[in-house]
Amino acid sequence: MFETFISLAIIIVSAIVGFLVRGYFGSYVSEKGKNLATKEDIAQITTKIENVKSSIQTLTQLKTDYEQQRRQWLLAFYDSSIDMLYKKFSVNFGDFPFDEGKSLIDFQKSFNAIIAAMVKEYQRIVLYFESENPLRAHSEKVLNAAIEAHSIFKKRFGAVKITFLEEEAAFKSGDQERKNKAVEKSNEANKKYWDEIKPIANSFQGNLRDYLTAVNHFLKENNDTNIL
C-alpha cells in the first residue's frame, strides 16, 4: 500500500540523515581532530542535512495528504448514501405538490445524480483500499443495493409520473368520478413502485449500517473522532 511505502521512505531518509552526520563528523574526527572543522565542512554538512530534512517533510506531507484523501472519499460515500436513504427511500409521492410534474422531474434528476456520485466515490474507495479491506466489501454492498433500487426506479417511476399528472389534471377538472379513478391508478402505480423498492431499501440500510461501523473503526484506528 502507498502509505506503507511512504512510511518506509521516511524511515530510510531519516536514516540517511544519521548516516550523513556520523559520516561527516566521523571523518572529521579522524582527519582534523576534535573541534577543528572548517566553515566549509560545516556548510556542506548543514546543506546535506537540510536537503534530507526537506525530503522527509515532503514525504510526510504526501502521507498526510493520502490519509486525508482516504477519509474524504469514505465520508463522501457515506454522505451520498445518507441522501439516498432519507431523500429517495423515505419520500411520499402523495406529499408532492401539483406543479405539472416539476417536483417529480427534480426527484428523478437528483436520484440519478446520487447514483452517479456513489459510483464515483466507490471507485475512489477501490483506489485507496485493498480488496480484503472490510470497507471495500461493505461499500460495494451499499452501492449494489443502490444500483438495484435504481433499476426498479427506471422500471416503475414512469408510471408514477404519468398517473400523478393524470391525477393533477383530474383534480383541476373538478370531475369527481375522473378524480376517483385517477387517484386509484396513482395509488396502484405507487404501490407497485414501493413494493419493489422497500425490500431493497431495507437491505441498503443494513449494509450502510455495517459500512458505518467499518468507517468508525477505521477513523478510530487513525486517531479520528467517530462520525456517529
PDB file of C-alpha atoms in Angstrom:
ATOM      1  CA  MET A   1       0.000   0.000   0.000  1.00  0.00           C
ATOM      2  CA  PHE A   2       1.012   3.593  -0.661  1.00  0.00           C
ATOM      3  CA  GLU A   3       1.011   4.600   2.996  1.00  0.00           C
ATOM      4  CA  THR A   4       3.384   1.721   3.832  1.00  0.00           C
ATOM      5  CA  PHE A   5       5.727   2.832   1.077  1.00  0.00           C
ATOM      6  CA  ILE A   6       5.714   6.419   2.358  1.00  0.00           C
ATOM      7  CA  SER A   7       6.360   5.297   5.936  1.00  0.00           C
ATOM      8  CA  LEU A   8       9.302   3.171   4.841  1.00  0.00           C
ATOM      9  CA  ALA A   9      10.638   6.025   2.716  1.00  0.00           C
ATOM     10  CA  ILE A  10      10.514   8.385   5.705  1.00  0.00           C
ATOM     11  CA  ILE A  11      12.409   5.838   7.817  1.00  0.00           C
ATOM     12  CA  ILE A  12      15.017   5.348   5.108  1.00  0.00           C
ATOM     13  CA  VAL A  13      15.516   9.072   4.548  1.00  0.00           C
ATOM     14  CA  SER A  14      15.740   9.660   8.297  1.00  0.00           C
ATOM     15  CA  ALA A  15      18.429   7.002   8.472  1.00  0.00           C
ATOM     16  CA  ILE A  16      20.321   8.847   5.758  1.00  0.00           C
ATOM     17  CA  VAL A  17      20.398  11.956   7.968  1.00  0.00           C
ATOM     18  CA  GLY A  18      22.025   9.949  10.740  1.00  0.00           C
ATOM     19  CA  PHE A  19      24.456   8.389   8.304  1.00  0.00           C
ATOM     20  CA  LEU A  20      25.490  11.780   6.941  1.00  0.00           C
ATOM     21  CA  VAL A  21      26.005  13.210  10.384  1.00  0.00           C
ATOM     22  CA  ARG A  22      28.028  10.205  11.572  1.00  0.00           C
ATOM     23  CA  GLY A  23      29.939  10.030   8.292  1.00  0.00           C
ATOM     24  CA  TYR A  24      30.990  13.657   8.199  1.00  0.00           C
ATOM     25  CA  PHE A  25      31.817  14.020  11.839  1.00  0.00           C
ATOM     26  CA  GLY A  26      33.487  10.616  11.970  1.00  0.00           C
ATOM     27  CA  SER A  27      35.676  11.652   9.059  1.00  0.00           C
ATOM     28  CA  TYR A  28      36.307  14.991  10.681  1.00  0.00           C
ATOM     29  CA  VAL A  29      37.430  13.423  13.983  1.00  0.00           C
ATOM     30  CA  SER A  30      39.842  11.083  12.269  1.00  0.00           C
ATOM     31  CA  GLU A  31      41.347  13.655   9.912  1.00  0.00           C
ATOM     32  CA  LYS A  32      41.272  17.054  11.586  1.00  0.00           C
ATOM     33  CA  GLY A  33      40.826  16.431  15.234  1.00  0.00           C
ATOM     34  CA  LYS A  34      38.044  17.392  17.560  1.00  0.00           C
ATOM     35  CA  ASN A  35      36.606  20.967  17.366  1.00  0.00           C
ATOM     36  CA  LEU A  36      38.621  21.916  14.241  1.00  0.00           C
ATOM     37  CA  ALA A  37      36.001  21.560  11.489  1.00  0.00           C
ATOM     38  CA  THR A  38      36.237  24.267   8.848  1.00  0.00           C
ATOM     39  CA  LYS A  39      33.371  26.510   7.878  1.00  0.00           C
ATOM     40  CA  GLU A  40      33.254  24.707   4.545  1.00  0.00           C
ATOM     41  CA  ASP A  41      32.810  21.334   6.234  1.00  0.00           C
ATOM     42  CA  ILE A  42      30.017  22.642   8.424  1.00  0.00           C
ATOM     43  CA  ALA A  43      28.305  24.319   5.462  1.00  0.00           C
ATOM     44  CA  GLN A  44      28.377  21.060   3.471  1.00  0.00           C
ATOM     45  CA  ILE A  45      27.020  19.075   6.378  1.00  0.00           C
ATOM     46  CA  THR A  46      24.290  21.628   7.014  1.00  0.00           C
ATOM     47  CA  THR A  47      23.253  21.734   3.348  1.00  0.00           C
ATOM     48  CA  LYS A  48      23.012  17.966   3.035  1.00  0.00           C
ATOM     49  CA  ILE A  49      21.107  17.615   6.278  1.00  0.00           C
ATOM     50  CA  GLU A  50      18.667  20.361   5.289  1.00  0.00           C
ATOM     51  CA  ASN A  51      18.104  18.687   1.911  1.00  0.00           C
ATOM     52  CA  VAL A  52      17.343  15.389   3.586  1.00  0.00           C
ATOM     53  CA  LYS A  53      15.069  17.074   6.134  1.00  0.00           C
ATOM     54  CA  SER A  54      13.217  18.715   3.247  1.00  0.00           C
ATOM     55  CA  SER A  55      12.750  15.283   1.670  1.00  0.00           C
ATOM     56  CA  ILE A  56      11.357  13.938   4.933  1.00  0.00           C
ATOM     57  CA  GLN A  57       8.912  16.832   5.157  1.00  0.00           C
ATOM     58  CA  THR A  58       7.777  16.225   1.568  1.00  0.00           C
ATOM     59  CA  LEU A  59       7.228  12.510   2.190  1.00  0.00           C
ATOM     60  CA  THR A  60       5.421  13.235   5.452  1.00  0.00           C
ATOM     61  CA  GLN A  61       3.124  15.699   3.692  1.00  0.00           C
ATOM     62  CA  LEU A  62       2.405  13.140   0.971  1.00  0.00           C
ATOM     63  CA  LYS A  63       1.419  10.606   3.611  1.00  0.00           C
ATOM     64  CA  THR A  64      -0.782  13.163   5.384  1.00  0.00           C
ATOM     65  CA  ASP A  65      -2.477  14.142   2.114  1.00  0.00           C
ATOM     66  CA  TYR A  66      -3.020  10.486   1.259  1.00  0.00           C
ATOM     67  CA  GLU A  67      -4.701   9.765   4.596  1.00  0.00           C
ATOM     68  CA  GLN A  68      -6.878  12.859   4.261  1.00  0.00           C
ATOM     69  CA  GLN A  69      -8.000  11.773   0.801  1.00  0.00           C
ATOM     70  CA  ARG A  70      -8.900   8.313   2.085  1.00  0.00           C
ATOM     71  CA  ARG A  71     -11.063   9.826   4.817  1.00  0.00           C
ATOM     72  CA  GLN A  72     -12.559  12.283   2.327  1.00  0.00           C
ATOM     73  CA  TRP A  73     -13.856   9.581  -0.008  1.00  0.00           C
ATOM     74  CA  LEU A  74     -15.091   7.343   2.787  1.00  0.00           C
ATOM     75  CA  LEU A  75     -17.167  10.186   4.217  1.00  0.00           C
ATOM     76  CA  ALA A  76     -18.309  11.402   0.783  1.00  0.00           C
ATOM     77  CA  PHE A  77     -19.672   7.921   0.039  1.00  0.00           C
ATOM     78  CA  TYR A  78     -21.392   7.888   3.419  1.00  0.00           C
ATOM     79  CA  ASP A  79     -22.977  11.310   2.780  1.00  0.00           C
ATOM     80  CA  SER A  80     -24.300  10.260  -0.636  1.00  0.00           C
ATOM     81  CA  SER A  81     -25.665   7.052   0.883  1.00  0.00           C
ATOM     82  CA  ILE A  82     -27.469   9.033   3.566  1.00  0.00           C
ATOM     83  CA  ASP A  83     -29.012  11.213   0.849  1.00  0.00           C
ATOM     84  CA  MET A  84     -30.222   8.072  -0.889  1.00  0.00           C
ATOM     85  CA  LEU A  85     -31.661   6.641   2.313  1.00  0.00           C
ATOM     86  CA  TYR A  86     -33.513   9.700   3.566  1.00  0.00           C
ATOM     87  CA  LYS A  87     -34.226  11.639   0.373  1.00  0.00           C
ATOM     88  CA  LYS A  88     -35.063   8.801  -2.030  1.00  0.00           C
ATOM     89  CA  PHE A  89     -36.125   5.832   0.083  1.00  0.00           C
ATOM     90  CA  SER A  90     -38.188   7.791   2.608  1.00  0.00           C
ATOM     91  CA  VAL A  91     -40.410  10.011   0.455  1.00  0.00           C
ATOM     92  CA  ASN A  92     -44.149  10.032  -0.059  1.00  0.00           C
ATOM     93  CA  PHE A  93     -45.168  10.968  -3.595  1.00  0.00           C
ATOM     94  CA  GLY A  94     -48.546  11.990  -2.202  1.00  0.00           C
ATOM     95  CA  ASP A  95     -46.786  14.895  -0.499  1.00  0.00           C
ATOM     96  CA  PHE A  96     -45.527  16.277  -3.818  1.00  0.00           C
ATOM     97  CA  PRO A  97     -47.325  19.430  -4.981  1.00  0.00           C
ATOM     98  CA  PHE A  98     -49.362  19.651  -8.176  1.00  0.00           C
ATOM     99  CA  ASP A  99     -46.799  21.569 -10.228  1.00  0.00           C
ATOM    100  CA  GLU A 100     -47.168  19.895 -13.636  1.00  0.00           C
ATOM    101  CA  GLY A 101     -44.633  17.252 -12.695  1.00  0.00           C
ATOM    102  CA  LYS A 102     -41.734  19.588 -11.912  1.00  0.00           C
ATOM    103  CA  SER A 103     -41.131  18.089  -8.471  1.00  0.00           C
ATOM    104  CA  LEU A 104     -41.166  14.588  -9.923  1.00  0.00           C
ATOM    105  CA  ILE A 105     -38.670  15.556 -12.616  1.00  0.00           C
ATOM    106  CA  ASP A 106     -36.406  17.116  -9.970  1.00  0.00           C
ATOM    107  CA  PHE A 107     -36.709  13.922  -7.922  1.00  0.00           C
ATOM    108  CA  GLN A 108     -35.725  11.835 -10.934  1.00  0.00           C
ATOM    109  CA  LYS A 109     -32.710  14.025 -11.734  1.00  0.00           C
ATOM    110  CA  SER A 110     -31.468  14.011  -8.168  1.00  0.00           C
ATOM    111  CA  PHE A 111     -31.928  10.227  -7.913  1.00  0.00           C
ATOM    112  CA  ASN A 112     -29.719   9.774 -10.967  1.00  0.00           C
ATOM    113  CA  ALA A 113     -27.206  12.300  -9.606  1.00  0.00           C
ATOM    114  CA  ILE A 114     -26.876  10.466  -6.279  1.00  0.00           C
ATOM    115  CA  ILE A 115     -26.276   7.155  -8.041  1.00  0.00           C
ATOM    116  CA  ALA A 116     -23.587   8.780 -10.204  1.00  0.00           C
ATOM    117  CA  ALA A 117     -21.938  10.285  -7.100  1.00  0.00           C
ATOM    118  CA  MET A 118     -21.967   6.949  -5.258  1.00  0.00           C
ATOM    119  CA  VAL A 119     -20.377   5.149  -8.201  1.00  0.00           C
ATOM    120  CA  LYS A 120     -17.614   7.761  -8.393  1.00  0.00           C
ATOM    121  CA  GLU A 121     -16.973   7.701  -4.643  1.00  0.00           C
ATOM    122  CA  TYR A 122     -16.945   3.905  -4.568  1.00  0.00           C
ATOM    123  CA  GLN A 123     -14.316   3.872  -7.326  1.00  0.00           C
ATOM    124  CA  ARG A 124     -12.155   6.146  -5.169  1.00  0.00           C
ATOM    125  CA  ILE A 125     -12.544   3.715  -2.261  1.00  0.00           C
ATOM    126  CA  VAL A 126     -11.373   0.941  -4.588  1.00  0.00           C
ATOM    127  CA  LEU A 127      -8.282   3.019  -5.395  1.00  0.00           C
ATOM    128  CA  TYR A 128      -7.419   3.775  -1.770  1.00  0.00           C
ATOM    129  CA  PHE A 129      -8.241   0.462  -0.064  1.00  0.00           C
ATOM    130  CA  GLU A 130      -7.137  -3.084  -0.806  1.00  0.00           C
ATOM    131  CA  SER A 131      -9.698  -5.708  -1.814  1.00  0.00           C
ATOM    132  CA  GLU A 132      -9.550  -7.546   1.531  1.00  0.00           C
ATOM    133  CA  ASN A 133     -10.354  -4.373   3.499  1.00  0.00           C
ATOM    134  CA  PRO A 134     -13.865  -4.588   5.049  1.00  0.00           C
ATOM    135  CA  LEU A 135     -14.559  -1.041   3.899  1.00  0.00           C
ATOM    136  CA  ARG A 136     -14.362  -2.223   0.297  1.00  0.00           C
ATOM    137  CA  ALA A 137     -16.807  -5.078   0.889  1.00  0.00           C
ATOM    138  CA  HIS A 138     -19.348  -3.009   2.812  1.00  0.00           C
ATOM    139  CA  SER A 139     -19.251  -0.075   0.390  1.00  0.00           C
ATOM    140  CA  GLU A 140     -19.756  -2.476  -2.524  1.00  0.00           C
ATOM    141  CA  LYS A 141     -22.852  -3.964  -0.882  1.00  0.00           C
ATOM    142  CA  VAL A 142     -24.266  -0.489  -0.281  1.00  0.00           C
ATOM    143  CA  LEU A 143     -23.621   0.505  -3.885  1.00  0.00           C
ATOM    144  CA  ASN A 144     -25.079  -2.709  -5.287  1.00  0.00           C
ATOM    145  CA  ALA A 145     -28.291  -2.154  -3.328  1.00  0.00           C
ATOM    146  CA  ALA A 146     -28.487   1.415  -4.637  1.00  0.00           C
ATOM    147  CA  ILE A 147     -27.970   0.250  -8.224  1.00  0.00           C
ATOM    148  CA  GLU A 148     -30.643  -2.410  -7.792  1.00  0.00           C
ATOM    149  CA  ALA A 149     -33.020   0.244  -6.496  1.00  0.00           C
ATOM    150  CA  HIS A 150     -32.148   2.454  -9.448  1.00  0.00           C
ATOM    151  CA  SER A 151     -33.108  -0.373 -11.796  1.00  0.00           C
ATOM    152  CA  ILE A 152     -36.534  -0.601 -10.150  1.00  0.00           C
ATOM    153  CA  PHE A 153     -36.758   3.168 -10.241  1.00  0.00           C
ATOM    154  CA  LYS A 154     -36.272   3.238 -14.011  1.00  0.00           C
ATOM    155  CA  LYS A 155     -38.855   0.490 -14.465  1.00  0.00           C
ATOM    156  CA  ARG A 156     -41.590   1.848 -12.202  1.00  0.00           C
ATOM    157  CA  PHE A 157     -41.146   5.599 -11.872  1.00  0.00           C
ATOM    158  CA  GLY A 158     -42.537   6.371 -15.330  1.00  0.00           C
ATOM    159  CA  ALA A 159     -45.949   5.028 -14.290  1.00  0.00           C
ATOM    160  CA  VAL A 160     -45.744   7.055 -11.068  1.00  0.00           C
ATOM    161  CA  LYS A 161     -45.195  10.242 -13.075  1.00  0.00           C
ATOM    162  CA  ILE A 162     -47.926   9.550 -15.621  1.00  0.00           C
ATOM    163  CA  THR A 163     -50.573   8.705 -13.039  1.00  0.00           C
ATOM    164  CA  PHE A 164     -49.534  11.672 -10.900  1.00  0.00           C
ATOM    165  CA  LEU A 165     -50.046  14.034 -13.839  1.00  0.00           C
ATOM    166  CA  GLU A 166     -53.388  12.396 -14.611  1.00  0.00           C
ATOM    167  CA  GLU A 167     -54.402  12.871 -11.004  1.00  0.00           C
ATOM    168  CA  GLU A 168     -53.410  16.536 -11.149  1.00  0.00           C
ATOM    169  CA  ALA A 169     -55.450  17.061 -14.322  1.00  0.00           C
ATOM    170  CA  ALA A 170     -58.432  15.267 -12.768  1.00  0.00           C
ATOM    171  CA  PHE A 171     -58.350  17.484  -9.678  1.00  0.00           C
ATOM    172  CA  LYS A 172     -58.174  20.585 -11.812  1.00  0.00           C
ATOM    173  CA  SER A 173     -61.134  19.400 -13.897  1.00  0.00           C
ATOM    174  CA  GLY A 174     -63.426  19.209 -10.899  1.00  0.00           C
ATOM    175  CA  ASP A 175     -64.886  15.913 -12.184  1.00  0.00           C
ATOM    176  CA  GLN A 176     -65.243  13.751  -9.084  1.00  0.00           C
ATOM    177  CA  GLU A 177     -65.552  10.449 -10.939  1.00  0.00           C
ATOM    178  CA  ARG A 178     -62.451  11.214 -13.001  1.00  0.00           C
ATOM    179  CA  LYS A 179     -60.688  12.257  -9.832  1.00  0.00           C
ATOM    180  CA  ASN A 180     -61.519   8.986  -8.056  1.00  0.00           C
ATOM    181  CA  LYS A 181     -60.281   6.889 -10.976  1.00  0.00           C
ATOM    182  CA  ALA A 182     -57.082   8.942 -11.242  1.00  0.00           C
ATOM    183  CA  VAL A 183     -56.360   8.569  -7.522  1.00  0.00           C
ATOM    184  CA  GLU A 184     -56.907   4.818  -7.761  1.00  0.00           C
ATOM    185  CA  LYS A 185     -54.495   4.497 -10.689  1.00  0.00           C
ATOM    186  CA  SER A 186     -51.936   6.692  -8.940  1.00  0.00           C
ATOM    187  CA  ASN A 187     -52.146   4.635  -5.751  1.00  0.00           C
ATOM    188  CA  GLU A 188     -51.688   1.445  -7.740  1.00  0.00           C
ATOM    189  CA  ALA A 189     -48.594   2.793  -9.512  1.00  0.00           C
ATOM    190  CA  ASN A 190     -47.138   3.995  -6.206  1.00  0.00           C
ATOM    191  CA  LYS A 191     -47.802   0.621  -4.568  1.00  0.00           C
ATOM    192  CA  LYS A 192     -46.017  -1.284  -7.325  1.00  0.00           C
ATOM    193  CA  TYR A 193     -43.073   1.091  -7.027  1.00  0.00           C
ATOM    194  CA  TRP A 194     -42.716   0.858  -3.256  1.00  0.00           C
ATOM    195  CA  ASP A 195     -43.440  -2.883  -3.055  1.00  0.00           C
ATOM    196  CA  GLU A 196     -40.265  -3.426  -5.071  1.00  0.00           C
ATOM    197  CA  ILE A 197     -38.202  -0.584  -3.653  1.00  0.00           C
ATOM    198  CA  LYS A 198     -38.763  -1.108   0.079  1.00  0.00           C
ATOM    199  CA  PRO A 199     -37.056  -4.529   0.439  1.00  0.00           C
ATOM    200  CA  ILE A 200     -34.031  -3.129  -1.372  1.00  0.00           C
ATOM    201  CA  ALA A 201     -34.128  -0.012   0.795  1.00  0.00           C
ATOM    202  CA  ASN A 202     -34.126  -2.194   3.917  1.00  0.00           C
ATOM    203  CA  SER A 203     -31.121  -4.119   2.608  1.00  0.00           C
ATOM    204  CA  PHE A 204     -29.441  -0.837   1.723  1.00  0.00           C
ATOM    205  CA  GLN A 205     -29.956   0.475   5.254  1.00  0.00           C
ATOM    206  CA  GLY A 206     -28.499  -2.660   6.835  1.00  0.00           C
ATOM    207  CA  ASN A 207     -25.468  -2.572   4.564  1.00  0.00           C
ATOM    208  CA  LEU A 208     -24.998   1.125   5.257  1.00  0.00           C
ATOM    209  CA  ARG A 209     -25.024   0.404   8.991  1.00  0.00           C
ATOM    210  CA  ASP A 210     -22.242  -2.155   8.526  1.00  0.00           C
ATOM    211  CA  TYR A 211     -20.309   0.308   6.381  1.00  0.00           C
ATOM    212  CA  LEU A 212     -20.636   2.993   9.046  1.00  0.00           C
ATOM    213  CA  THR A 213     -19.310   0.598  11.683  1.00  0.00           C
ATOM    214  CA  ALA A 214     -16.294  -0.136   9.492  1.00  0.00           C
ATOM    215  CA  VAL A 215     -15.703   3.567   8.851  1.00  0.00           C
ATOM    216  CA  ASN A 216     -15.836   4.389  12.547  1.00  0.00           C
ATOM    217  CA  HIS A 217     -13.363   1.578  13.240  1.00  0.00           C
ATOM    218  CA  PHE A 218     -11.039   2.954  10.566  1.00  0.00           C
ATOM    219  CA  LEU A 219     -11.258   6.501  11.933  1.00  0.00           C
ATOM    220  CA  LYS A 220     -10.662   5.291  15.474  1.00  0.00           C
ATOM    221  CA  GLU A 221      -7.573   3.379  14.380  1.00  0.00           C
ATOM    222  CA  ASN A 222      -6.321   6.553  12.727  1.00  0.00           C
ATOM    223  CA  ASN A 223      -6.984   8.669  15.831  1.00  0.00           C
ATOM    224  CA  ASP A 224     -10.030  10.463  14.395  1.00  0.00           C
ATOM    225  CA  THR A 225     -13.348  11.121  16.060  1.00  0.00           C
ATOM    226  CA  ASN A 226     -16.171   8.769  15.123  1.00  0.00           C
ATOM    227  CA  ILE A 227     -18.787  10.315  12.852  1.00  0.00           C
ATOM    228  CA  LEU A 228     -21.598   8.840  14.904  1.00  0.00           C
TER     229      LEU A 228
END
